[in-house]
Amino acid sequence: MPVLRNIGFLARCLPEGAQADIHPIRNAALAWEGKTIAWIGPEVDLPSEFQAWATEDAEGRLVVPGLVDCHTHLAFGGWRSDEFEARLLGKSYLEIAAAGGGIASTVRHTREATRDALLERCRGFLVGMARLGVTTVECKSGYGLSVERELVLLEVYAELARTERMGIVSTLLGAHIVPPEYRDRRTAYVDLLVDELIPAVARARLAQFCDVFVEQSAFSVAEARRILLAGKAVGLRPKLHADQLSDGGGALLAAEVGAASADHLEYISDSGIAAMARAGVVAVSLPLASVYLGQPPLRARRLIDAGVAVGVATDFNPGSAPSYDLHLALFLACTLERMTPAEVLKGATIIAARALGLEDSAGCLAARRAADFAVIDAPDPTFWMYHFRPETCLRTVRQGETVWFRGRSPSCA
Ligand code: NIG
Ligand code: FE
């Protein structure tokens, strides 16, 4: 039953309020019992019954809710550093994909990988993420692209949820691309998703969401609508990869089907923004992917001004975003998209939790909620984003358990 005292700046990130409203408390204390927060508030108000609890000293630092990375493609085989270099030399992402590289190349490597090899790799990534203050990760399938191999990826995530000290949310992305063996019969692949894979995933309760990559090189709006409605009919909430490389109408479809989120959105139209605002769809910004692919930054200000909640995530995958550094993604959302530090923090906590349907259980610090938090070596969120450097997370606590502890970091004094 510990009490963390001497918190210089505590960002609660409650669900209500504007994107920039992170509900700060200065000179705060946080008490937790088991997995749950028992009390939170200004230290001077700490009730007497907590005075006897074991005290820990935050030394005036920043405490934030455990970060939520609400968009990753965690399980994949191989890497694609050759494509990174080819793009630097002038080839485009779509040219590489048309030549058999891109997602199809990772599908080949992932199909060759054993379940255990995928599991071990994911475990390593999750350890690295915990060291950044992340306590919840959304994990998409999408590199198996057959009934059998997509189920393997989702089973890997189910195993991680059982064994790792990390919150895991699974998403079926069977509609990532049409796999090469279906190239000339794409309707047959959509039939396979709708008639076999989606029902199998729902029966085995292996995913909470169903995602589609809507793009010229992937799936049309009409195909995506069919897939997402089939998922919705069996309890898988829709999500979309939308308007990433061109305005393909993905944001409008997200609003139409009531998606939990639409992600990427570099090319979102004004009508897409208005539709998402009306429907309450979260926009997830993935600035690492924009940077790696040389895409324009998300028009985050336009979205926020229109009343759309903007989450921020890594999109970790071997092609468009080969980094799971959520802190870096937040920094890029500040510098490229002109989101403020408070806005990106809310975007990677309670808004990211909303994009995962977890607004009642993750991404915010309040009494009776999960004791998921990170101690950051900075006096406040603005300094954390401004003095960008490695190893700023000193401690990560998930459900009351310390899952990462550094104690000291290269000083920010
Ligand atoms: O989110 N846009 C589609 N899917 C991934 C890219 C995956 C890959 O390149 O392997 C994305 O950027
Ligand atoms: Fe993605």
GROMACS .gro file of C-alpha atoms and ligand atoms in nm:
model
  426
    1MET     CA    1   0.000   0.000   0.000
    2PRO     CA    2   0.244   0.269  -0.118
    3VAL     CA    3   0.200   0.643  -0.143
    4LEU     CA    4   0.401   0.829  -0.405
    5ARG     CA    5   0.461   1.179  -0.266
    6ASN     CA    6   0.639   1.489  -0.385
    7ILE     CA    7   0.502   1.462  -0.740
    8GLY     CA    8   0.590   1.797  -0.899
    9PHE     CA    9   0.325   1.775  -1.174
   10LEU     CA   10   0.060   1.508  -1.195
   11ALA     CA   11  -0.139   1.492  -1.521
   12ARG     CA   12  -0.466   1.307  -1.459
   13CYS     CA   13  -0.593   1.319  -1.820
   14LEU     CA   14  -0.960   1.273  -1.730
   15PRO     CA   15  -1.203   1.189  -2.015
   16GLU     CA   16  -1.381   1.523  -1.999
   17GLY     CA   17  -1.264   1.860  -2.123
   18ALA     CA   18  -1.075   1.979  -2.427
   19GLN     CA   19  -0.784   1.798  -2.591
   20ALA     CA   20  -0.542   2.028  -2.404
   21ASP     CA   21  -0.708   1.979  -2.066
   22ILE     CA   22  -0.492   1.726  -1.883
   23HIS     CA   23  -0.628   1.811  -1.537
   24PRO     CA   24  -0.295   1.882  -1.369
   25ILE     CA   25  -0.229   1.880  -0.998
   26ARG     CA   26   0.095   2.034  -0.875
   27ASN     CA   27   0.266   1.902  -0.561
   28ALA     CA   28   0.055   1.590  -0.570
   29ALA     CA   29   0.042   1.250  -0.405
   30LEU     CA   30  -0.086   0.918  -0.537
   31ALA     CA   31  -0.175   0.619  -0.318
   32TRP     CA   32  -0.254   0.275  -0.452
   33GLU     CA   33  -0.364  -0.053  -0.306
   34GLY     CA   34  -0.323  -0.369  -0.508
   35LYS     CA   35  -0.409  -0.291  -0.868
   36THR     CA   36  -0.610   0.021  -0.797
   37ILE     CA   37  -0.561   0.387  -0.714
   38ALA     CA   38  -0.688   0.450  -0.360
   39TRP     CA   39  -0.639   0.826  -0.347
   40ILE     CA   40  -0.504   1.101  -0.568
   41GLY     CA   41  -0.482   1.476  -0.505
   42PRO     CA   42  -0.271   1.762  -0.374
   43GLU     CA   43  -0.025   1.626  -0.119
   44VAL     CA   44  -0.141   1.875   0.146
   45ASP     CA   45  -0.484   1.709   0.132
   46LEU     CA   46  -0.358   1.353   0.181
   47PRO     CA   47  -0.602   1.199   0.432
   48SER     CA   48  -0.455   1.085   0.761
   49GLU     CA   49  -0.522   0.716   0.699
   50PHE     CA   50  -0.267   0.722   0.416
   51GLN     CA   51   0.003   0.891   0.623
   52ALA     CA   52   0.112   0.556   0.765
   53TRP     CA   53   0.147   0.388   0.426
   54ALA     CA   54   0.493   0.320   0.284
   55THR     CA   55   0.617   0.643   0.128
   56GLU     CA   56   0.799   0.679  -0.200
   57ASP     CA   57   0.948   1.009  -0.319
   58ALA     CA   58   0.892   1.130  -0.677
   59GLU     CA   59   1.150   1.406  -0.620
   60GLY     CA   60   0.934   1.672  -0.784
   61ARG     CA   61   0.900   1.487  -1.115
   62LEU     CA   62   0.619   1.446  -1.365
   63VAL     CA   63   0.371   1.160  -1.328
   64VAL     CA   64   0.146   1.067  -1.621
   65PRO     CA   65  -0.107   0.789  -1.683
   66GLY     CA   66   0.047   0.474  -1.826
   67LEU     CA   67   0.081   0.549  -2.196
   68VAL     CA   68  -0.149   0.372  -2.443
   69ASP     CA   69   0.001   0.287  -2.783
   70CYS     CA   70  -0.330   0.245  -2.968
   71HIS     CA   71  -0.193   0.139  -3.310
   72THR     CA   72   0.083  -0.117  -3.367
   73HIS     CA   73   0.150  -0.410  -3.596
   74LEU     CA   74   0.352  -0.591  -3.328
   75ALA     CA   75   0.390  -0.943  -3.470
   76PHE     CA   76   0.589  -0.969  -3.791
   77GLY     CA   77   0.877  -1.166  -3.936
   78GLY     CA   78   1.190  -1.007  -4.083
   79TRP     CA   79   1.264  -0.640  -4.133
   80ARG     CA   80   1.277  -0.410  -4.442
   81SER     CA   81   1.580  -0.187  -4.399
   82ASP     CA   82   1.653  -0.235  -4.772
   83GLU     CA   83   1.327  -0.052  -4.849
   84PHE     CA   84   1.414   0.226  -4.609
   85GLU     CA   85   1.730   0.286  -4.812
   86ALA     CA   86   1.549   0.247  -5.147
   87ARG     CA   87   1.300   0.518  -5.044
   88LEU     CA   88   1.585   0.746  -4.945
   89LEU     CA   89   1.722   0.691  -5.296
   90GLY     CA   90   1.393   0.799  -5.451
   91LYS     CA   91   1.162   0.496  -5.478
   92SER     CA   92   0.813   0.544  -5.340
   93TYR     CA   93   0.631   0.317  -5.092
   94LEU     CA   94   0.378   0.227  -5.364
   95GLU     CA   95   0.648   0.152  -5.625
   96ILE     CA   96   0.819  -0.081  -5.380
   97ALA     CA   97   0.485  -0.248  -5.303
   98ALA     CA   98   0.405  -0.289  -5.674
   99ALA     CA   99   0.738  -0.469  -5.722
  100GLY     CA  100   0.645  -0.731  -5.460
  101GLY     CA  101   0.806  -0.557  -5.162
  102GLY     CA  102   0.628  -0.370  -4.887
  103ILE     CA  103   0.359  -0.547  -4.688
  104ALA     CA  104   0.377  -0.855  -4.917
  105SER     CA  105   0.744  -0.901  -4.831
  106THR     CA  106   0.665  -0.900  -4.457
  107VAL     CA  107   0.380  -1.143  -4.521
  108ARG     CA  108   0.633  -1.387  -4.674
  109HIS     CA  109   0.865  -1.357  -4.375
  110THR     CA  110   0.584  -1.376  -4.122
  111ARG     CA  111   0.439  -1.691  -4.279
  112GLU     CA  112   0.783  -1.854  -4.247
  113ALA     CA  113   0.820  -1.763  -3.879
  114THR     CA  114   0.717  -2.005  -3.606
  115ARG     CA  115   0.462  -1.908  -3.347
  116ASP     CA  116   0.729  -1.925  -3.076
  117ALA     CA  117   0.970  -1.704  -3.269
  118LEU     CA  118   0.696  -1.443  -3.318
  119LEU     CA  119   0.606  -1.463  -2.951
  120GLU     CA  120   0.963  -1.411  -2.833
  121ARG     CA  121   1.010  -1.116  -3.062
  122CYS     CA  122   0.690  -0.950  -2.943
  123ARG     CA  123   0.798  -1.004  -2.583
  124GLY     CA  124   1.117  -0.813  -2.654
  125PHE     CA  125   0.926  -0.525  -2.813
  126LEU     CA  126   0.688  -0.506  -2.516
  127VAL     CA  127   0.980  -0.486  -2.273
  128GLY     CA  128   1.119  -0.194  -2.473
  129MET     CA  129   0.778  -0.023  -2.472
  130ALA     CA  130   0.736  -0.063  -2.096
  131ARG     CA  131   1.066   0.122  -2.054
  132LEU     CA  132   0.902   0.420  -2.228
  133GLY     CA  133   0.609   0.431  -1.986
  134VAL     CA  134   0.366   0.231  -2.203
  135THR     CA  135   0.120   0.007  -2.015
  136THR     CA  136  -0.134  -0.076  -2.290
  137VAL     CA  137  -0.066  -0.176  -2.652
  138GLU     CA  138  -0.303  -0.242  -2.939
  139CYS     CA  139  -0.173  -0.520  -3.162
  140LYS     CA  140  -0.293  -0.581  -3.518
  141SER     CA  141  -0.266  -0.899  -3.718
  142GLY     CA  142  -0.227  -0.845  -4.093
  143TYR     CA  143   0.092  -1.022  -4.200
  144GLY     CA  144  -0.060  -1.372  -4.213
  145LEU     CA  145  -0.342  -1.308  -4.461
  146SER     CA  146  -0.482  -1.660  -4.454
  147VAL     CA  147  -0.730  -1.796  -4.205
  148GLU     CA  148  -0.467  -2.016  -4.043
  149ARG     CA  149  -0.186  -1.759  -4.028
  150GLU     CA  150  -0.402  -1.467  -3.911
  151LEU     CA  151  -0.526  -1.687  -3.627
  152VAL     CA  152  -0.165  -1.764  -3.534
  153LEU     CA  153  -0.089  -1.393  -3.498
  154LEU     CA  154  -0.397  -1.332  -3.287
  155GLU     CA  155  -0.313  -1.635  -3.073
  156VAL     CA  156   0.031  -1.485  -3.015
  157TYR     CA  157  -0.140  -1.171  -2.885
  158ALA     CA  158  -0.371  -1.377  -2.664
  159GLU     CA  159  -0.066  -1.549  -2.518
  160LEU     CA  160   0.103  -1.213  -2.456
  161ALA     CA  161  -0.211  -1.091  -2.280
  162ARG     CA  162  -0.191  -1.394  -2.051
  163THR     CA  163   0.181  -1.385  -1.978
  164GLU     CA  164   0.313  -1.030  -2.012
  165ARG     CA  165   0.276  -0.740  -1.773
  166MET     CA  166   0.117  -0.523  -2.041
  167GLY     CA  167  -0.242  -0.453  -2.137
  168ILE     CA  168  -0.304  -0.601  -2.483
  169VAL     CA  169  -0.591  -0.518  -2.721
  170SER     CA  170  -0.611  -0.727  -3.038
  171THR     CA  171  -0.730  -0.617  -3.379
  172LEU     CA  172  -0.796  -0.835  -3.682
  173LEU     CA  173  -0.639  -0.673  -3.989
  174GLY     CA  174  -0.701  -0.954  -4.234
  175ALA     CA  175  -0.776  -0.677  -4.484
  176HIS     CA  176  -0.423  -0.533  -4.488
  177ILE     CA  177  -0.362  -0.610  -4.856
  178VAL     CA  178  -0.501  -0.868  -5.095
  179PRO     CA  179  -0.239  -1.145  -5.061
  180PRO     CA  180  -0.047  -1.232  -5.380
  181GLU     CA  181  -0.218  -1.570  -5.429
  182TYR     CA  182  -0.554  -1.388  -5.453
  183ARG     CA  183  -0.431  -1.106  -5.677
  184ASP     CA  184  -0.659  -1.199  -5.969
  185ARG     CA  185  -0.955  -1.298  -5.753
  186ARG     CA  186  -0.980  -1.027  -5.494
  187THR     CA  187  -1.352  -1.083  -5.437
  188ALA     CA  188  -1.270  -1.437  -5.331
  189TYR     CA  189  -1.034  -1.297  -5.068
  190VAL     CA  190  -1.301  -1.060  -4.935
  191ASP     CA  191  -1.541  -1.359  -4.929
  192LEU     CA  192  -1.282  -1.553  -4.727
  193LEU     CA  193  -1.258  -1.271  -4.475
  194VAL     CA  194  -1.633  -1.228  -4.444
  195ASP     CA  195  -1.737  -1.594  -4.452
  196GLU     CA  196  -1.449  -1.763  -4.268
  197LEU     CA  197  -1.187  -1.550  -4.097
  198ILE     CA  198  -1.411  -1.296  -3.925
  199PRO     CA  199  -1.650  -1.561  -3.789
  200ALA     CA  200  -1.355  -1.776  -3.673
  201VAL     CA  201  -1.193  -1.483  -3.490
  202ALA     CA  202  -1.522  -1.387  -3.327
  203ARG     CA  203  -1.595  -1.747  -3.221
  204ALA     CA  204  -1.254  -1.779  -3.056
  205ARG     CA  205  -1.282  -1.428  -2.909
  206LEU     CA  206  -0.939  -1.346  -3.043
  207ALA     CA  207  -0.994  -0.978  -3.129
  208GLN     CA  208  -1.196  -0.679  -3.018
  209PHE     CA  209  -1.161  -0.479  -3.342
  210CYS     CA  210  -1.167  -0.533  -3.716
  211ASP     CA  211  -0.950  -0.300  -3.924
  212VAL     CA  212  -0.920  -0.241  -4.300
  213PHE     CA  213  -0.649  -0.060  -4.498
  214VAL     CA  214  -0.851   0.159  -4.736
  215GLU     CA  215  -0.618   0.262  -5.018
  216GLN     CA  216  -0.578   0.214  -5.392
  217SER     CA  217  -0.310  -0.048  -5.326
  218ALA     CA  218  -0.522  -0.228  -5.065
  219PHE     CA  219  -0.905  -0.223  -5.034
  220SER     CA  220  -1.175  -0.003  -5.185
  221VAL     CA  221  -1.437   0.176  -4.977
  222ALA     CA  222  -1.702  -0.072  -5.096
  223GLU     CA  223  -1.487  -0.372  -4.999
  224ALA     CA  224  -1.401  -0.214  -4.664
  225ARG     CA  225  -1.768  -0.143  -4.591
  226ARG     CA  226  -1.856  -0.508  -4.650
  227ILE     CA  227  -1.570  -0.633  -4.428
  228LEU     CA  228  -1.630  -0.386  -4.145
  229LEU     CA  229  -2.005  -0.452  -4.135
  230ALA     CA  230  -1.941  -0.826  -4.129
  231GLY     CA  231  -1.708  -0.771  -3.833
  232LYS     CA  232  -1.953  -0.543  -3.658
  233ALA     CA  233  -2.228  -0.801  -3.693
  234VAL     CA  234  -2.027  -1.043  -3.479
  235GLY     CA  235  -1.907  -0.789  -3.223
  236LEU     CA  236  -1.579  -0.665  -3.373
  237ARG     CA  237  -1.576  -0.283  -3.362
  238PRO     CA  238  -1.458  -0.115  -3.682
  239LYS     CA  239  -1.128   0.070  -3.721
  240LEU     CA  240  -0.968   0.198  -4.039
  241HIS     CA  241  -0.633   0.278  -4.194
  242ALA     CA  242  -0.766   0.577  -4.386
  243ASP     CA  243  -0.650   0.849  -4.625
  244GLN     CA  244  -0.281   0.770  -4.563
  245LEU     CA  245  -0.138   0.798  -4.915
  246SER     CA  246  -0.435   0.970  -5.085
  247ASP     CA  247  -0.788   1.086  -4.999
  248GLY     CA  248  -0.972   0.762  -5.054
  249GLY     CA  249  -1.290   0.842  -4.861
  250GLY     CA  250  -1.177   0.635  -4.562
  251ALA     CA  251  -1.268   0.899  -4.304
  252LEU     CA  252  -1.623   0.924  -4.443
  253LEU     CA  253  -1.657   0.547  -4.423
  254ALA     CA  254  -1.528   0.551  -4.064
  255ALA     CA  255  -1.804   0.795  -3.972
  256GLU     CA  256  -2.065   0.594  -4.164
  257VAL     CA  257  -1.990   0.263  -3.989
  258GLY     CA  258  -1.934   0.420  -3.645
  259ALA     CA  259  -1.567   0.325  -3.623
  260ALA     CA  260  -1.386   0.360  -3.291
  261SER     CA  261  -1.104   0.533  -3.477
  262ALA     CA  262  -0.969   0.622  -3.817
  263ASP     CA  263  -0.591   0.629  -3.830
  264HIS     CA  264  -0.322   0.802  -4.044
  265LEU     CA  265  -0.546   1.059  -4.227
  266GLU     CA  266  -0.264   1.264  -4.379
  267TYR     CA  267  -0.489   1.331  -4.681
  268ILE     CA  268  -0.823   1.362  -4.500
  269SER     CA  269  -1.070   1.594  -4.675
  270ASP     CA  270  -1.261   1.872  -4.502
  271SER     CA  271  -1.581   1.672  -4.546
  272GLY     CA  272  -1.406   1.375  -4.385
  273ILE     CA  273  -1.312   1.591  -4.085
  274ALA     CA  274  -1.669   1.718  -4.049
  275ALA     CA  275  -1.810   1.365  -4.072
  276MET     CA  276  -1.569   1.230  -3.810
  277ALA     CA  277  -1.655   1.517  -3.575
  278ARG     CA  278  -2.027   1.447  -3.613
  279ALA     CA  279  -1.986   1.074  -3.557
  280GLY     CA  280  -1.741   1.105  -3.265
  281VAL     CA  281  -1.472   0.897  -3.434
  282VAL     CA  282  -1.124   0.935  -3.281
  283ALA     CA  283  -0.853   1.037  -3.529
  284VAL     CA  284  -0.524   0.861  -3.460
  285SER     CA  285  -0.214   1.047  -3.569
  286LEU     CA  286   0.084   0.830  -3.665
  287PRO     CA  287   0.362   1.084  -3.722
  288LEU     CA  288   0.640   0.825  -3.739
  289ALA     CA  289   0.474   0.678  -4.049
  290SER     CA  290   0.432   1.025  -4.202
  291VAL     CA  291   0.801   1.096  -4.149
  292TYR     CA  292   0.932   0.757  -4.262
  293LEU     CA  293   0.724   0.775  -4.583
  294GLY     CA  294   0.776   1.146  -4.649
  295GLN     CA  295   0.403   1.218  -4.624
  296PRO     CA  296   0.268   1.558  -4.522
  297PRO     CA  297   0.192   1.585  -4.150
  298LEU     CA  298  -0.161   1.528  -4.026
  299ARG     CA  299  -0.363   1.852  -4.012
  300ALA     CA  300  -0.411   1.797  -3.641
  301ARG     CA  301  -0.506   2.156  -3.567
  302ARG     CA  302  -0.791   2.142  -3.817
  303LEU     CA  303  -0.918   1.821  -3.660
  304ILE     CA  304  -0.894   1.953  -3.304
  305ASP     CA  305  -1.058   2.281  -3.401
  306ALA     CA  306  -1.341   2.085  -3.564
  307GLY     CA  307  -1.397   1.897  -3.239
  308VAL     CA  308  -1.231   1.566  -3.331
  309ALA     CA  309  -1.031   1.398  -3.052
  310VAL     CA  310  -0.681   1.319  -3.182
  311GLY     CA  311  -0.493   1.019  -3.047
  312VAL     CA  312  -0.123   0.970  -3.111
  313ALA     CA  313   0.041   0.629  -3.158
  314THR     CA  314   0.351   0.471  -3.314
  315ASP     CA  315   0.210   0.244  -3.592
  316PHE     CA  316   0.509   0.022  -3.510
  317ASN     CA  317   0.568  -0.208  -3.811
  318PRO     CA  318   0.868  -0.309  -4.026
  319GLY     CA  319   0.776  -0.088  -4.322
  320SER     CA  320   0.622   0.253  -4.263
  321ALA     CA  321   0.714   0.294  -3.895
  322PRO     CA  322   0.997   0.068  -3.777
  323SER     CA  323   1.014   0.226  -3.431
  324TYR     CA  324   0.807   0.169  -3.119
  325ASP     CA  325   0.927   0.491  -2.959
  326LEU     CA  326   0.601   0.652  -2.849
  327HIS     CA  327   0.787   0.941  -2.688
  328LEU     CA  328   0.940   1.019  -3.027
  329ALA     CA  329   0.597   0.999  -3.192
  330LEU     CA  330   0.462   1.249  -2.939
  331PHE     CA  331   0.756   1.482  -3.000
  332LEU     CA  332   0.692   1.465  -3.377
  333ALA     CA  333   0.321   1.534  -3.329
  334CYS     CA  334   0.425   1.850  -3.144
  335THR     CA  335   0.685   1.971  -3.389
  336LEU     CA  336   0.525   1.866  -3.720
  337GLU     CA  337   0.154   1.879  -3.644
  338ARG     CA  338   0.165   2.169  -3.398
  339MET     CA  339  -0.008   1.980  -3.123
  340THR     CA  340   0.087   2.108  -2.779
  341PRO     CA  341   0.261   1.885  -2.524
  342ALA     CA  342  -0.060   1.869  -2.322
  343GLU     CA  343  -0.257   1.771  -2.633
  344VAL     CA  344  -0.020   1.490  -2.730
  345LEU     CA  345  -0.019   1.361  -2.375
  346LYS     CA  346  -0.397   1.342  -2.372
  347GLY     CA  347  -0.373   1.184  -2.718
  348ALA     CA  348  -0.155   0.899  -2.592
  349THR     CA  349  -0.356   0.839  -2.275
  350ILE     CA  350  -0.732   0.882  -2.238
  351ILE     CA  351  -0.799   0.954  -2.607
  352ALA     CA  352  -0.593   0.652  -2.712
  353ALA     CA  353  -0.786   0.452  -2.454
  354ARG     CA  354  -1.110   0.573  -2.613
  355ALA     CA  355  -0.985   0.457  -2.953
  356LEU     CA  356  -0.957   0.112  -2.792
  357GLY     CA  357  -1.289   0.119  -2.611
  358LEU     CA  358  -1.100   0.137  -2.280
  359GLU     CA  359  -1.207   0.484  -2.168
  360ASP     CA  360  -1.343   0.339  -1.845
  361SER     CA  361  -1.031   0.143  -1.753
  362ALA     CA  362  -0.712   0.294  -1.898
  363GLY     CA  363  -0.542   0.620  -1.982
  364CYS     CA  364  -0.641   0.831  -1.685
  365LEU     CA  365  -0.552   0.869  -1.318
  366ALA     CA  366  -0.841   0.878  -1.071
  367ALA     CA  367  -0.945   0.698  -0.756
  368ARG     CA  368  -1.071   0.342  -0.816
  369ARG     CA  369  -0.913   0.326  -1.160
  370ALA     CA  370  -0.614   0.106  -1.245
  371ALA     CA  371  -0.282   0.211  -1.093
  372ASP     CA  372  -0.115   0.244  -1.434
  373PHE     CA  373   0.132   0.532  -1.440
  374ALA     CA  374   0.480   0.645  -1.537
  375VAL     CA  375   0.728   0.866  -1.354
  376ILE     CA  376   0.903   1.090  -1.604
  377ASP     CA  377   1.229   1.277  -1.548
  378ALA     CA  378   1.089   1.619  -1.633
  379PRO     CA  379   0.917   1.890  -1.430
  380ASP     CA  380   0.610   1.901  -1.660
  381PRO     CA  381   0.485   1.771  -1.999
  382THR     CA  382   0.615   2.072  -2.190
  383PHE     CA  383   0.971   2.018  -2.068
  384TRP     CA  384   0.940   1.645  -2.143
  385MET     CA  385   0.866   1.717  -2.511
  386TYR     CA  386   1.101   2.015  -2.537
  387HIS     CA  387   1.421   1.854  -2.401
  388PHE     CA  388   1.382   1.540  -2.612
  389ARG     CA  389   1.629   1.277  -2.500
  390PRO     CA  390   1.643   0.903  -2.432
  391GLU     CA  391   1.555   0.727  -2.110
  392THR     CA  392   1.322   0.986  -1.964
  393CYS     CA  393   1.091   0.726  -1.811
  394LEU     CA  394   1.223   0.640  -1.466
  395ARG     CA  395   0.953   0.399  -1.360
  396THR     CA  396   0.648   0.230  -1.509
  397VAL     CA  397   0.375   0.089  -1.287
  398ARG     CA  398   0.101  -0.132  -1.430
  399GLN     CA  399  -0.190  -0.243  -1.213
  400GLY     CA  400   0.009  -0.142  -0.908
  401GLU     CA  401   0.314  -0.344  -1.002
  402THR     CA  402   0.644  -0.182  -1.098
  403VAL     CA  403   0.725  -0.324  -1.442
  404TRP     CA  404   1.014  -0.090  -1.518
  405PHE     CA  405   1.244   0.096  -1.281
  406ARG     CA  406   1.544   0.305  -1.372
  407GLY     CA  407   1.561   0.533  -1.072
  408ARG     CA  408   1.788   0.788  -1.231
  409SER     CA  409   1.828   0.911  -1.587
  410PRO     CA  410   2.078   1.135  -1.761
  411SER     CA  411   1.999   1.453  -1.576
  412CYS     CA  412   1.765   1.718  -1.709
  413ALA     CA  413   1.879   1.967  -1.444
  414NIG     O1  414  -0.003   0.141  -4.092
  414NIG     N1  415  -0.088   0.140  -4.402
  414NIG     C1  416  -0.084   0.021  -4.395
  414NIG     N2  417  -0.023  -0.054  -4.306
  414NIG     C2  418   0.093  -0.015  -4.232
  414NIG     C3  419   0.218  -0.035  -4.308
  414NIG     C4  420   0.260  -0.172  -4.295
  414NIG     C5  421   0.386  -0.202  -4.368
  414NIG     O2  422   0.442  -0.120  -4.444
  414NIG     O3  423   0.430  -0.315  -4.345
  414NIG     C6  424   0.079   0.125  -4.179
  414NIG     O4  425   0.150   0.218  -4.220
  415FE      FE  426  -0.083   0.080  -3.927
   0.00000   0.00000   0.00000
